[in-house]
Amino acid sequence: MANELICRCRKRLASGFELDADLRVPLGESPVTVLFGPSGAGKTTLLRLLAGLDRADSGEIRFRGETWYDSARGIHQAPQQRRAGFLFQDFALFPHLTVARNVEYGAPRGKRKGLLEAFGLAALAARFPREISGGQQQRVALARALAAEPALLLLDEPLSALDAAARARTRHELRRALLDGGVPAIVVTHDRTEAVALGDWMAVLADGRIRQAGPVREVFRHPADAQVAESVGVENVLPASIVAREGGLLTLQIGPARLECVDAKDAFQTGGAGDCPVWACIRAEDVALARERPRDSSVRNRLAGRVQSVLVEGPLARVELDCGFPLVACVTALSAGEMGLKAGETVYAAVKATAVHLTE
Amino acid sequence: MMDWRAIWLSARLAASTTAILLVVGMPLAYWLAFSPRRWKFLAQAAVALPLVLPPTVLGFYILLAIGPRSPVGALYARLTGGMLPFSFQGLLLASVLYSLPFTVQPIAAAFAAVDRKLVEASWCLGVSRMATFRRVIAPLARPGIATGAVLSFAHTMGEFGVVLMVGGNIPGVTRTVSISIYDQAQALNYAAAGRTSLFLLAISFTALALTYALQRRFWSLWPTS
């Protein structure tokens, strides 16, 4: 019994969109798999095929050696048989049932006692879904799905219904809850921060096709092609460690360089120097370039770097730098031309402290 | 003097019709609400037919269909030894067909209004289609079901043309309240006709007021989606 999920499916929608997904997820290595891609890439469509809510036109879906769908053999298991828990974007809690009834809804008889306590929801037991916050609804929905003892958990943009503050708070909670649940999970998202924070493994979906699949950091660091690079946002996802925390600023060590960033939340504890590994995410658009070392600037981080390559794409230029660690900047083609940027030259990169985002 | 016998008969007929329609109408409404079939519109039109058809036309066809020479009538005669036309059972069958849209349409609309995601969420939690219907769809569609029941009860209480065609006017067997009013008016007994009419008016108004009250409570209870 191979511990993997195999999905090779074609599905044409009424809109003319065609999904042609070829995906293989090693469930053993990847407790949480992120299905990443821009909106309209077919992520939700693929998730619904996996759940059995929609039927593919052709192909097969196999989960741990069990055939969920096989067009050649005419097999299409109902959602009830697959036992793939599905978390809807807006959680789809039953409005006429209390939190307790919602959580117990799909749980096997005899295992309904103590569920709320186990999920830390006892305080909300008698409330109705409309009476609790979005974050609480999300926890109830996850508890409800896990209580039904699913073989696989499918989450459709689980954080999108929450406001920005709740999202940041919930990301790590969700990751922990998924790991604690012990059920392999597939999470759909179009948000890079979410992908890095939640996933171990990730598959990039664009235009209905899986373009790349592998460990999250691998995909971010080495996008397989330009389309993947574009959809993962050509982000700088850099291994860093927190070396100091002072006055609302964190100092990061990235390779030989040091960067400062805003201490956004208390999620990251600093002990001694260098013992807290995190990932620093910097959007390429947030990196400014200068010929001279900038003086009298409000920008906290000024790094000398050597230009590795300059790639002009329409009005923009993508500049790869070596600052002791790889850093990608995105500037206008006009600026790149005026500065006469060429490979091998030294420039200065400026990154505002507020543009450096940390994730575990 | 009010014709209590006729009122009692009508009430019995309306209650039986409503009960049968709930049993028959729910699966039909479910199918109409959720079936992806392309020719579903034909079934929808057929169910709605009694809304526009003259009751005499409907009654005429039912009379033909249940007559002793029709397969249905013959089968019924063989099974029970009785005849459907001009009997309570025949009247009941006609009422069920006549009031079908009044039950099915509000219920189907209520089923269709249940958020599809809730149904899918239930399926993904391993709960069967039947149990999902019982635990999610029916409770959320309860006001629609109540509306369907009240409307078919009230509609049957007041039906006239179909009863006259299929049931005739046999006291205690097929003389319903509306036929009784007609008889009284024909006999120039306006006082009795007026009393019975007022009674029927009161019942109809109460039924409708009840329906709207139920719906209002529903919306204040579940204002979501």
Coordinates of C-alpha atoms in Angstrom, one line a residue:
Chain A
M1 CA 0.0 0.0 0.0
A2 CA 1.8 3.0 -1.2
N3 CA 1.2 5.9 1.1
E4 CA 0.5 8.4 -1.6
L5 CA -2.3 10.2 -3.4
I6 CA -2.3 9.9 -7.1
C7 CA -4.6 12.1 -9.2
R8 CA -4.6 12.2 -13.0
C9 CA -7.8 13.9 -14.0
R10 CA -9.3 15.8 -16.8
K11 CA -12.4 17.9 -16.3
R12 CA -13.9 20.4 -18.7
L13 CA -16.2 23.0 -17.1
A14 CA -19.2 24.6 -18.8
S15 CA -17.1 27.8 -18.9
G16 CA -14.7 26.1 -21.3
F17 CA -12.0 25.9 -18.7
E18 CA -10.1 22.6 -18.8
L19 CA -8.4 21.1 -15.8
D20 CA -5.7 18.5 -16.7
A21 CA -4.0 17.7 -13.4
D22 CA -1.3 15.1 -12.9
L23 CA -0.4 15.1 -9.3
R24 CA 1.3 12.7 -6.9
V25 CA 1.6 13.5 -3.2
P26 CA 3.8 11.5 -1.0
L27 CA 1.6 11.6 2.1
G28 CA 4.3 10.1 4.4
E29 CA 6.7 13.0 3.7
S30 CA 4.1 15.7 3.6
P31 CA 1.6 16.1 6.4
V32 CA 0.4 19.3 4.8
T33 CA 0.4 19.8 1.0
V34 CA -0.3 23.2 -0.4
L35 CA -2.2 23.4 -3.7
F36 CA -0.9 26.8 -4.9
G37 CA -1.9 28.9 -7.8
P38 CA -3.5 32.1 -8.9
S39 CA -7.3 32.4 -8.8
G40 CA -8.9 30.7 -11.8
A41 CA -6.1 28.1 -12.0
G42 CA -8.5 25.3 -11.1
K43 CA -7.5 24.7 -7.5
T44 CA -11.1 24.4 -6.2
T45 CA -12.1 22.3 -9.2
L46 CA -9.3 19.9 -8.4
L47 CA -10.2 19.8 -4.7
R48 CA -13.9 19.0 -5.5
L49 CA -12.8 16.1 -7.8
L50 CA -10.7 14.7 -4.9
A51 CA -13.6 15.0 -2.5
G52 CA -16.0 13.3 -5.0
L53 CA -18.3 16.3 -5.1
D54 CA -17.7 16.5 -8.8
R55 CA -16.9 13.8 -11.3
A56 CA -13.9 14.1 -13.7
D57 CA -14.4 13.5 -17.4
S58 CA -11.6 11.0 -17.4
G59 CA -8.6 9.8 -15.4
E60 CA -8.1 8.2 -12.1
I61 CA -7.7 9.1 -8.4
R62 CA -6.0 6.7 -6.0
F63 CA -5.6 7.2 -2.3
R64 CA -3.3 4.9 -0.4
G65 CA -3.9 2.1 -2.9
E66 CA -7.7 2.6 -2.8
T67 CA -9.3 3.6 -6.0
W68 CA -11.6 6.6 -5.6
Y69 CA -12.1 7.2 -9.2
D70 CA -11.2 5.4 -12.4
S71 CA -13.0 6.3 -15.6
A72 CA -11.7 3.2 -17.4
R73 CA -13.2 0.9 -14.9
G74 CA -16.3 3.0 -14.3
I75 CA -15.5 3.6 -10.6
H76 CA -16.6 6.8 -8.9
Q77 CA -16.9 6.6 -5.1
A78 CA -19.3 8.9 -3.4
P79 CA -18.0 11.5 -1.0
Q80 CA -19.3 9.4 1.9
Q81 CA -17.2 6.4 0.8
R82 CA -14.0 8.4 0.3
R83 CA -14.2 10.0 3.8
A84 CA -12.3 13.1 2.6
G85 CA -13.2 15.9 5.0
F86 CA -13.8 19.1 3.1
L87 CA -13.4 22.6 4.6
F88 CA -15.3 25.2 2.6
Q89 CA -14.1 28.7 2.2
D90 CA -16.9 30.1 4.3
F91 CA -16.9 27.0 6.6
A92 CA -20.4 25.9 5.8
L93 CA -21.4 25.3 9.4
F94 CA -25.0 24.1 9.9
P95 CA -26.8 27.3 10.9
H96 CA -29.6 25.4 12.7
L97 CA -27.3 23.4 14.9
T98 CA -25.3 24.6 17.9
V99 CA -21.5 24.4 17.9
A100 CA -21.7 21.1 19.9
R101 CA -24.1 19.6 17.4
N102 CA -22.0 20.8 14.5
V103 CA -18.9 19.1 15.8
E104 CA -20.7 15.9 16.7
Y105 CA -22.5 15.8 13.3
G106 CA -20.3 13.3 11.5
A107 CA -18.6 11.7 14.4
P108 CA -19.2 8.0 14.9
R109 CA -21.7 7.1 17.6
G110 CA -20.1 6.4 20.9
K111 CA -17.2 8.8 20.1
R112 CA -19.3 12.0 20.5
K113 CA -18.5 12.5 24.2
G114 CA -15.6 14.7 25.1
L115 CA -15.1 15.9 21.5
L116 CA -15.6 19.6 22.3
E117 CA -13.2 19.4 25.2
A118 CA -10.6 17.7 22.9
F119 CA -10.9 20.5 20.4
G120 CA -11.0 23.2 23.1
L121 CA -14.4 24.4 22.1
A122 CA -16.4 23.5 25.3
A123 CA -17.0 27.2 26.0
L124 CA -18.8 27.7 22.7
A125 CA -20.9 24.5 22.9
A126 CA -24.3 26.1 23.1
R127 CA -23.7 28.9 20.7
F128 CA -25.0 29.0 17.1
P129 CA -22.5 29.5 14.2
R130 CA -23.8 33.1 13.6
E131 CA -23.0 34.0 17.2
I132 CA -19.3 33.3 17.0
S133 CA -16.4 35.0 15.3
G134 CA -14.9 34.0 11.9
G135 CA -11.8 32.5 13.6
Q136 CA -14.0 30.5 15.9
Q137 CA -16.1 29.3 13.0
Q138 CA -13.0 28.1 11.3
R139 CA -11.9 26.1 14.4
V140 CA -15.4 24.6 14.7
A141 CA -15.4 23.6 11.0
L142 CA -12.0 22.0 11.4
A143 CA -13.1 20.2 14.5
R144 CA -16.2 19.0 12.8
A145 CA -14.2 17.6 9.9
L146 CA -11.7 15.9 12.1
A147 CA -14.4 14.5 14.4
A148 CA -15.7 12.5 11.4
E149 CA -12.3 10.7 11.3
P150 CA -11.5 11.5 7.7
A151 CA -8.7 9.7 5.8
L152 CA -7.7 13.0 4.1
L153 CA -8.5 16.6 4.8
L154 CA -9.2 19.1 2.0
L155 CA -9.2 22.8 2.8
D156 CA -10.4 25.4 0.3
E157 CA -8.7 28.7 1.1
P158 CA -9.3 28.2 4.8
L159 CA -8.1 31.6 5.9
S160 CA -9.7 33.7 3.1
A161 CA -12.9 34.4 5.1
L162 CA -10.9 35.9 8.0
D163 CA -9.8 39.5 8.3
A164 CA -6.1 40.2 8.0
A165 CA -5.4 40.3 11.7
A166 CA -7.2 37.0 12.4
R167 CA -5.4 35.5 9.4
A168 CA -1.9 36.1 10.7
R169 CA -3.0 34.8 14.1
T170 CA -4.7 31.7 12.7
R171 CA -2.0 30.6 10.2
H172 CA 0.2 29.0 12.8
E173 CA -2.7 27.7 14.9
L174 CA -4.0 26.0 11.8
R175 CA -0.7 24.4 10.9
R176 CA -0.5 23.1 14.5
A177 CA -4.1 21.8 14.4
L178 CA -3.5 20.0 11.1
L179 CA -0.3 18.3 12.5
D180 CA -2.1 17.4 15.7
G181 CA -5.1 16.0 13.8
G182 CA -2.7 13.5 12.3
V183 CA -4.7 13.5 9.0
P184 CA -2.9 14.3 5.8
A185 CA -4.2 17.6 4.5
I186 CA -4.3 19.4 1.2
V187 CA -4.7 23.1 1.5
V188 CA -5.7 25.4 -1.4
T189 CA -4.2 28.9 -1.3
H190 CA -3.1 31.7 -3.6
D191 CA -1.2 33.4 -0.8
R192 CA 2.6 32.9 -0.6
T193 CA 2.9 33.6 3.1
E194 CA 0.2 31.0 3.7
A195 CA 1.9 28.5 1.5
V196 CA 5.2 28.8 3.3
A197 CA 3.5 28.9 6.7
L198 CA 1.2 25.9 6.3
G199 CA 2.8 23.5 3.8
D200 CA 5.5 21.0 3.8
W201 CA 5.0 20.1 0.2
M202 CA 3.5 22.1 -2.6
A203 CA 2.0 21.7 -6.0
V204 CA 1.7 24.7 -8.3
L205 CA -1.3 24.9 -10.5
A206 CA -1.6 27.3 -13.4
D207 CA -4.1 27.3 -16.2
G208 CA -5.5 23.9 -15.1
R209 CA -2.2 22.1 -15.1
I210 CA 0.2 21.1 -12.3
R211 CA 3.4 22.9 -13.3
Q212 CA 5.6 21.8 -10.4
A213 CA 5.4 19.8 -7.2
G214 CA 7.9 19.4 -4.4
P215 CA 8.9 20.6 -1.0
V216 CA 7.7 24.1 -0.4
R217 CA 11.0 25.8 -0.1
E218 CA 12.4 23.9 -3.1
V219 CA 9.6 25.2 -5.3
F220 CA 10.0 28.8 -4.0
R221 CA 13.8 28.7 -4.5
H222 CA 13.9 26.9 -7.8
P223 CA 10.7 27.6 -9.8
A224 CA 10.7 25.0 -12.6
D225 CA 9.7 27.5 -15.3
A226 CA 8.8 31.2 -15.8
Q227 CA 5.1 30.5 -15.3
V228 CA 5.8 28.9 -11.9
A229 CA 8.1 31.7 -11.0
E230 CA 5.5 34.2 -11.9
S231 CA 2.8 32.5 -10.0
V232 CA 4.9 32.0 -6.9
G233 CA 5.7 35.7 -7.2
V234 CA 9.5 35.5 -7.8
E235 CA 9.7 35.9 -4.0
N236 CA 12.8 36.1 -2.0
V237 CA 12.2 33.3 0.5
L238 CA 15.4 33.4 2.6
P239 CA 16.5 31.2 5.5
A240 CA 17.2 33.5 8.4
S241 CA 17.7 33.5 12.1
I242 CA 16.7 36.1 14.6
V243 CA 19.7 37.5 16.4
A244 CA 18.3 40.4 18.3
R245 CA 15.0 42.0 19.2
E246 CA 15.0 45.6 20.3
G247 CA 12.6 48.5 20.2
G248 CA 10.1 46.8 18.0
L249 CA 12.7 45.8 15.5
L250 CA 14.1 42.4 14.8
T251 CA 17.6 41.8 13.5
L252 CA 18.0 38.9 11.2
Q253 CA 21.1 37.1 10.1
I254 CA 20.8 36.0 6.5
G255 CA 24.0 34.4 5.2
P256 CA 26.7 36.9 6.0
A257 CA 24.3 39.8 6.0
R258 CA 22.1 41.4 8.6
L259 CA 18.6 42.8 8.0
E260 CA 16.2 44.6 10.2
C261 CA 12.5 44.0 10.1
V262 CA 9.5 45.1 12.1
D263 CA 8.7 42.9 15.1
A264 CA 5.1 42.3 14.0
K265 CA 4.0 39.8 16.6
D266 CA 5.1 37.8 19.5
A267 CA 5.0 34.5 17.6
F268 CA 8.8 34.3 17.3
Q269 CA 10.7 33.9 20.5
T270 CA 14.3 34.8 20.6
G271 CA 16.6 33.0 22.9
G272 CA 20.3 33.1 22.4
A273 CA 21.7 34.4 19.1
G274 CA 21.0 32.4 16.0
D275 CA 18.8 29.7 17.5
C276 CA 15.5 30.7 16.0
P277 CA 15.3 29.8 12.3
V278 CA 12.7 31.6 10.3
W279 CA 12.0 32.5 6.7
A280 CA 12.3 36.0 5.6
C281 CA 10.0 36.8 2.6
I282 CA 10.8 39.9 0.5
R283 CA 8.8 40.8 -2.5
A284 CA 11.0 41.6 -5.5
E285 CA 9.1 44.9 -6.0
D286 CA 10.1 46.0 -2.5
V287 CA 13.8 45.9 -3.3
A288 CA 15.1 49.2 -4.6
L289 CA 18.5 49.6 -6.3
A290 CA 21.1 52.4 -6.3
R291 CA 24.5 52.9 -7.8
E292 CA 25.9 54.7 -4.7
R293 CA 25.5 53.5 -1.2
P294 CA 22.4 55.4 -0.1
R295 CA 23.0 57.9 2.6
D296 CA 20.5 59.9 4.7
S297 CA 17.8 57.4 3.8
S298 CA 15.0 56.1 6.0
V299 CA 15.5 52.7 4.5
R300 CA 17.0 50.4 7.2
N301 CA 18.5 47.8 5.1
R302 CA 21.2 48.7 2.6
L303 CA 23.1 45.8 1.1
A304 CA 26.0 45.8 -1.4
G305 CA 25.5 43.1 -4.0
R306 CA 26.8 41.9 -7.3
V307 CA 24.4 41.8 -10.3
Q308 CA 24.1 38.3 -11.5
S309 CA 21.6 38.8 -14.3
V310 CA 19.2 41.4 -15.7
L311 CA 16.1 40.2 -17.4
V312 CA 13.9 42.7 -19.1
E313 CA 10.2 41.7 -19.3
G314 CA 8.1 44.5 -20.8
P315 CA 8.1 47.5 -18.6
L316 CA 9.9 45.7 -15.8
A317 CA 13.3 44.3 -15.2
R318 CA 14.1 41.4 -13.0
V319 CA 17.6 41.8 -11.4
E320 CA 19.2 38.9 -9.6
L321 CA 21.8 40.0 -7.1
D322 CA 24.3 38.2 -4.9
C323 CA 24.4 39.9 -1.6
G324 CA 26.0 37.0 0.1
F325 CA 22.6 35.4 -0.4
P326 CA 20.5 35.5 -3.5
L327 CA 18.2 38.5 -3.7
V328 CA 15.8 39.3 -6.6
A329 CA 14.8 42.9 -7.3
C330 CA 12.1 44.0 -9.6
V331 CA 12.6 47.5 -11.0
T332 CA 11.3 49.3 -14.0
A333 CA 13.1 48.6 -17.3
L334 CA 13.6 52.4 -17.6
S335 CA 15.6 52.6 -14.3
A336 CA 17.6 49.6 -15.2
G337 CA 18.5 51.2 -18.5
E338 CA 19.3 54.6 -16.9
M339 CA 21.5 52.9 -14.3
G340 CA 23.1 50.8 -17.0
L341 CA 22.8 47.6 -14.9
K342 CA 25.0 44.8 -16.2
A343 CA 26.0 41.5 -14.8
G344 CA 29.1 41.6 -12.6
E345 CA 28.6 45.2 -11.4
T346 CA 28.2 46.2 -7.8
V347 CA 25.0 47.9 -6.7
Y348 CA 23.3 48.7 -3.5
A349 CA 20.0 47.2 -2.6
A350 CA 17.6 49.0 -0.3
V351 CA 14.9 47.1 1.6
K352 CA 12.6 48.9 4.1
A353 CA 12.2 47.1 7.4
T354 CA 8.5 47.0 6.8
A355 CA 9.0 45.1 3.6
V356 CA 10.6 42.1 5.3
H357 CA 8.0 39.5 6.3
L358 CA 8.8 36.7 8.6
T359 CA 7.3 33.3 8.7
E360 CA 8.1 30.1 10.6
Chain B
M1 CA -77.9 25.9 10.8
M2 CA -74.4 25.1 9.6
D3 CA -73.8 21.9 7.7
W4 CA -71.4 20.4 10.2
R5 CA -71.4 17.1 8.4
A6 CA -70.1 18.8 5.3
I7 CA -67.5 20.7 7.3
W8 CA -66.3 17.6 9.0
L9 CA -66.1 15.8 5.7
S10 CA -64.1 18.6 4.1
A11 CA -61.7 18.8 7.1
R12 CA -61.2 15.0 6.9
L13 CA -60.6 15.2 3.2
A14 CA -58.2 18.2 3.6
A15 CA -56.2 16.5 6.4
S16 CA -55.9 13.2 4.4
T17 CA -54.9 15.1 1.3
T18 CA -52.2 17.1 3.1
A19 CA -50.8 14.0 4.8
I20 CA -50.6 12.1 1.5
L21 CA -49.1 15.1 -0.3
L22 CA -46.4 15.5 2.3
V23 CA -45.4 11.9 1.8
V24 CA -45.6 12.0 -2.0
G25 CA -44.6 15.7 -2.4
M26 CA -41.3 15.7 -0.5
P27 CA -39.5 13.2 -2.7
L28 CA -40.9 14.9 -5.8
A29 CA -39.9 18.3 -4.5
Y30 CA -36.4 17.0 -3.7
W31 CA -36.1 15.6 -7.3
L32 CA -37.3 18.9 -8.8
A33 CA -35.0 20.9 -6.6
F34 CA -31.8 18.8 -7.1
S35 CA -32.0 16.7 -10.3
P36 CA -29.6 17.8 -13.0
R37 CA -31.8 16.3 -15.7
R38 CA -32.4 18.5 -18.7
W39 CA -36.1 17.6 -19.2
K40 CA -36.9 18.4 -15.6
F41 CA -38.9 21.4 -16.9
L42 CA -41.5 19.0 -18.3
A43 CA -42.1 17.5 -14.9
Q44 CA -42.3 21.0 -13.4
A45 CA -44.9 22.0 -16.0
A46 CA -46.9 18.8 -15.3
V47 CA -46.9 19.4 -11.5
A48 CA -48.0 23.1 -12.0
L49 CA -50.8 22.1 -14.4
P50 CA -53.6 22.1 -11.8
L51 CA -52.8 25.8 -11.2
V52 CA -54.1 26.9 -14.6
L53 CA -56.3 24.0 -15.7
P54 CA -60.1 24.6 -15.1
P55 CA -61.1 22.2 -12.2
T56 CA -63.8 20.8 -14.4
V57 CA -61.3 19.7 -17.0
L58 CA -59.0 18.1 -14.4
G59 CA -62.1 16.5 -12.8
F60 CA -63.3 15.2 -16.1
Y61 CA -60.0 13.5 -16.9
I62 CA -59.7 12.1 -13.4
L63 CA -63.3 10.7 -13.7
L64 CA -62.3 9.0 -16.9
A65 CA -59.1 7.7 -15.4
I66 CA -60.7 6.2 -12.3
G67 CA -63.9 4.9 -13.9
P68 CA -64.7 1.2 -13.7
R69 CA -63.6 0.7 -17.3
S70 CA -60.2 2.3 -16.9
P71 CA -57.3 0.1 -15.7
V72 CA -57.0 2.1 -12.5
G73 CA -60.7 1.7 -11.7
A74 CA -60.7 -2.0 -12.7
L75 CA -57.7 -2.7 -10.5
Y76 CA -59.3 -0.8 -7.6
A77 CA -62.6 -2.7 -8.0
R78 CA -60.7 -6.0 -8.0
L79 CA -58.8 -5.1 -4.9
T80 CA -61.5 -3.6 -2.8
G81 CA -64.8 -4.5 -4.4
G82 CA -65.7 -0.8 -4.5
M83 CA -65.7 2.0 -7.0
L84 CA -63.6 5.2 -7.0
P85 CA -66.0 7.7 -8.6
F86 CA -68.5 9.2 -6.2
S87 CA -66.6 7.8 -3.2
F88 CA -64.4 9.4 -0.5
Q89 CA -61.4 7.6 -1.8
G90 CA -61.9 8.9 -5.4
L91 CA -62.4 12.4 -4.0
L92 CA -59.1 12.0 -2.1
L93 CA -57.2 10.9 -5.2
A94 CA -58.6 13.9 -7.1
S95 CA -57.7 16.3 -4.3
V96 CA -54.2 15.0 -4.1
L97 CA -53.7 15.7 -7.8
Y98 CA -55.5 19.0 -7.7
S99 CA -53.4 20.3 -4.7
L100 CA -50.1 18.9 -5.8
P101 CA -48.5 22.2 -6.9
F102 CA -49.6 23.9 -3.7
T103 CA -47.5 21.4 -1.7
V104 CA -44.6 20.7 -4.1
Q105 CA -43.8 24.2 -5.2
P106 CA -43.1 25.9 -1.8
I107 CA -41.3 22.8 -0.7
A108 CA -39.1 22.5 -3.8
A109 CA -38.3 26.2 -3.5
A110 CA -37.4 25.8 0.1
F111 CA -35.1 22.8 -0.7
A112 CA -33.4 24.7 -3.5
A113 CA -32.8 27.6 -1.2
V114 CA -30.8 25.5 1.2
D115 CA -27.1 26.4 0.7
R116 CA -25.7 23.7 -1.5
K117 CA -22.4 23.8 0.4
L118 CA -24.2 22.7 3.6
V119 CA -25.5 19.6 1.8
E120 CA -22.0 18.8 0.4
A121 CA -20.4 19.4 3.8
S122 CA -22.7 16.8 5.2
W123 CA -21.9 14.3 2.5
C124 CA -18.2 14.9 3.0
L125 CA -18.7 14.2 6.7
G126 CA -19.8 10.7 5.7
V127 CA -23.5 11.2 6.2
S128 CA -25.8 9.5 3.6
R129 CA -28.1 11.4 1.3
M130 CA -31.2 10.3 3.2
A131 CA -29.7 11.3 6.6
T132 CA -28.5 14.6 5.1
F133 CA -32.0 15.2 4.0
R134 CA -33.4 14.5 7.4
R135 CA -30.7 16.3 9.4
V136 CA -29.9 19.3 7.2
I137 CA -32.3 19.9 4.3
A138 CA -35.6 19.2 6.0
P139 CA -34.9 21.3 9.1
L140 CA -33.7 24.2 7.1
A141 CA -36.7 23.9 4.7
R142 CA -39.2 23.6 7.5
P143 CA -41.0 26.9 6.9
G144 CA -41.4 25.9 3.2
I145 CA -42.8 22.5 4.2
A146 CA -45.2 24.1 6.6
T147 CA -46.3 26.5 3.9
G148 CA -46.9 23.7 1.5
A149 CA -49.0 21.8 4.1
V150 CA -51.1 24.8 5.1
L151 CA -51.7 25.8 1.5
S152 CA -52.8 22.3 0.4
F153 CA -55.0 22.0 3.4
A154 CA -56.7 25.3 2.7
H155 CA -56.9 24.7 -1.0
T156 CA -58.6 21.3 -0.4
M157 CA -61.0 22.8 2.1
G158 CA -62.3 25.1 -0.6
E159 CA -62.2 23.0 -3.7
F160 CA -65.5 22.8 -5.7
G161 CA -65.3 22.0 -9.4
V162 CA -63.2 18.8 -9.1
V163 CA -65.3 17.6 -6.2
L164 CA -68.5 18.1 -8.2
M165 CA -67.1 16.2 -11.2
V166 CA -65.5 13.3 -9.3
G167 CA -67.5 13.1 -6.1
G168 CA -71.0 14.3 -6.9
N169 CA -73.0 15.5 -4.0
I170 CA -73.7 12.6 -1.6
P171 CA -74.3 13.8 2.0
G172 CA -71.6 12.5 4.4
V173 CA -69.7 10.9 1.6
T174 CA -68.8 13.5 -1.0
R175 CA -70.8 16.6 -0.1
T176 CA -68.0 18.9 1.0
V177 CA -68.4 22.3 2.6
S178 CA -68.2 24.3 -0.7
I179 CA -70.8 22.2 -2.3
S180 CA -73.0 22.5 0.7
I181 CA -72.8 26.3 0.4
Y182 CA -73.7 26.0 -3.3
D183 CA -76.7 23.9 -2.4
Q184 CA -77.8 26.3 0.3
A185 CA -77.5 29.3 -2.0
Q186 CA -79.4 27.5 -4.7
A187 CA -82.2 26.7 -2.2
L188 CA -82.2 30.5 -1.4
N189 CA -81.2 29.7 2.2
Y190 CA -78.8 32.7 2.3
A191 CA -78.5 32.8 6.0
A192 CA -77.1 29.3 6.2
A193 CA -74.9 29.8 3.1
G194 CA -73.6 33.0 4.7
R195 CA -72.7 31.3 8.0
T196 CA -70.9 28.5 6.3
S197 CA -69.1 30.9 4.0
L198 CA -68.0 33.0 6.9
F199 CA -66.7 29.9 8.6
L200 CA -64.7 28.9 5.5
L201 CA -63.4 32.5 5.1
A202 CA -62.2 32.4 8.8
I203 CA -60.4 29.1 8.3
S204 CA -58.7 30.3 5.1
F205 CA -57.6 33.5 6.6
T206 CA -56.3 31.8 9.7
A207 CA -54.3 29.3 7.6
L208 CA -52.7 32.0 5.5
A209 CA -51.9 34.2 8.5
L210 CA -50.3 31.2 10.1
T211 CA -48.2 30.6 7.1
Y212 CA -46.9 34.1 6.9
A213 CA -46.3 34.2 10.7
L214 CA -44.2 31.0 10.3
Q215 CA -42.2 32.5 7.6
R216 CA -41.5 35.6 9.5
R217 CA -40.3 33.7 12.4
F218 CA -38.1 31.7 10.1
W219 CA -36.3 34.7 8.7
S220 CA -35.7 36.2 12.1
L221 CA -34.2 32.9 13.2
W222 CA -32.0 32.2 10.3
P223 CA -31.0 35.3 8.5
T224 CA -28.0 33.7 6.8
S225 CA -27.6 33.1 3.1

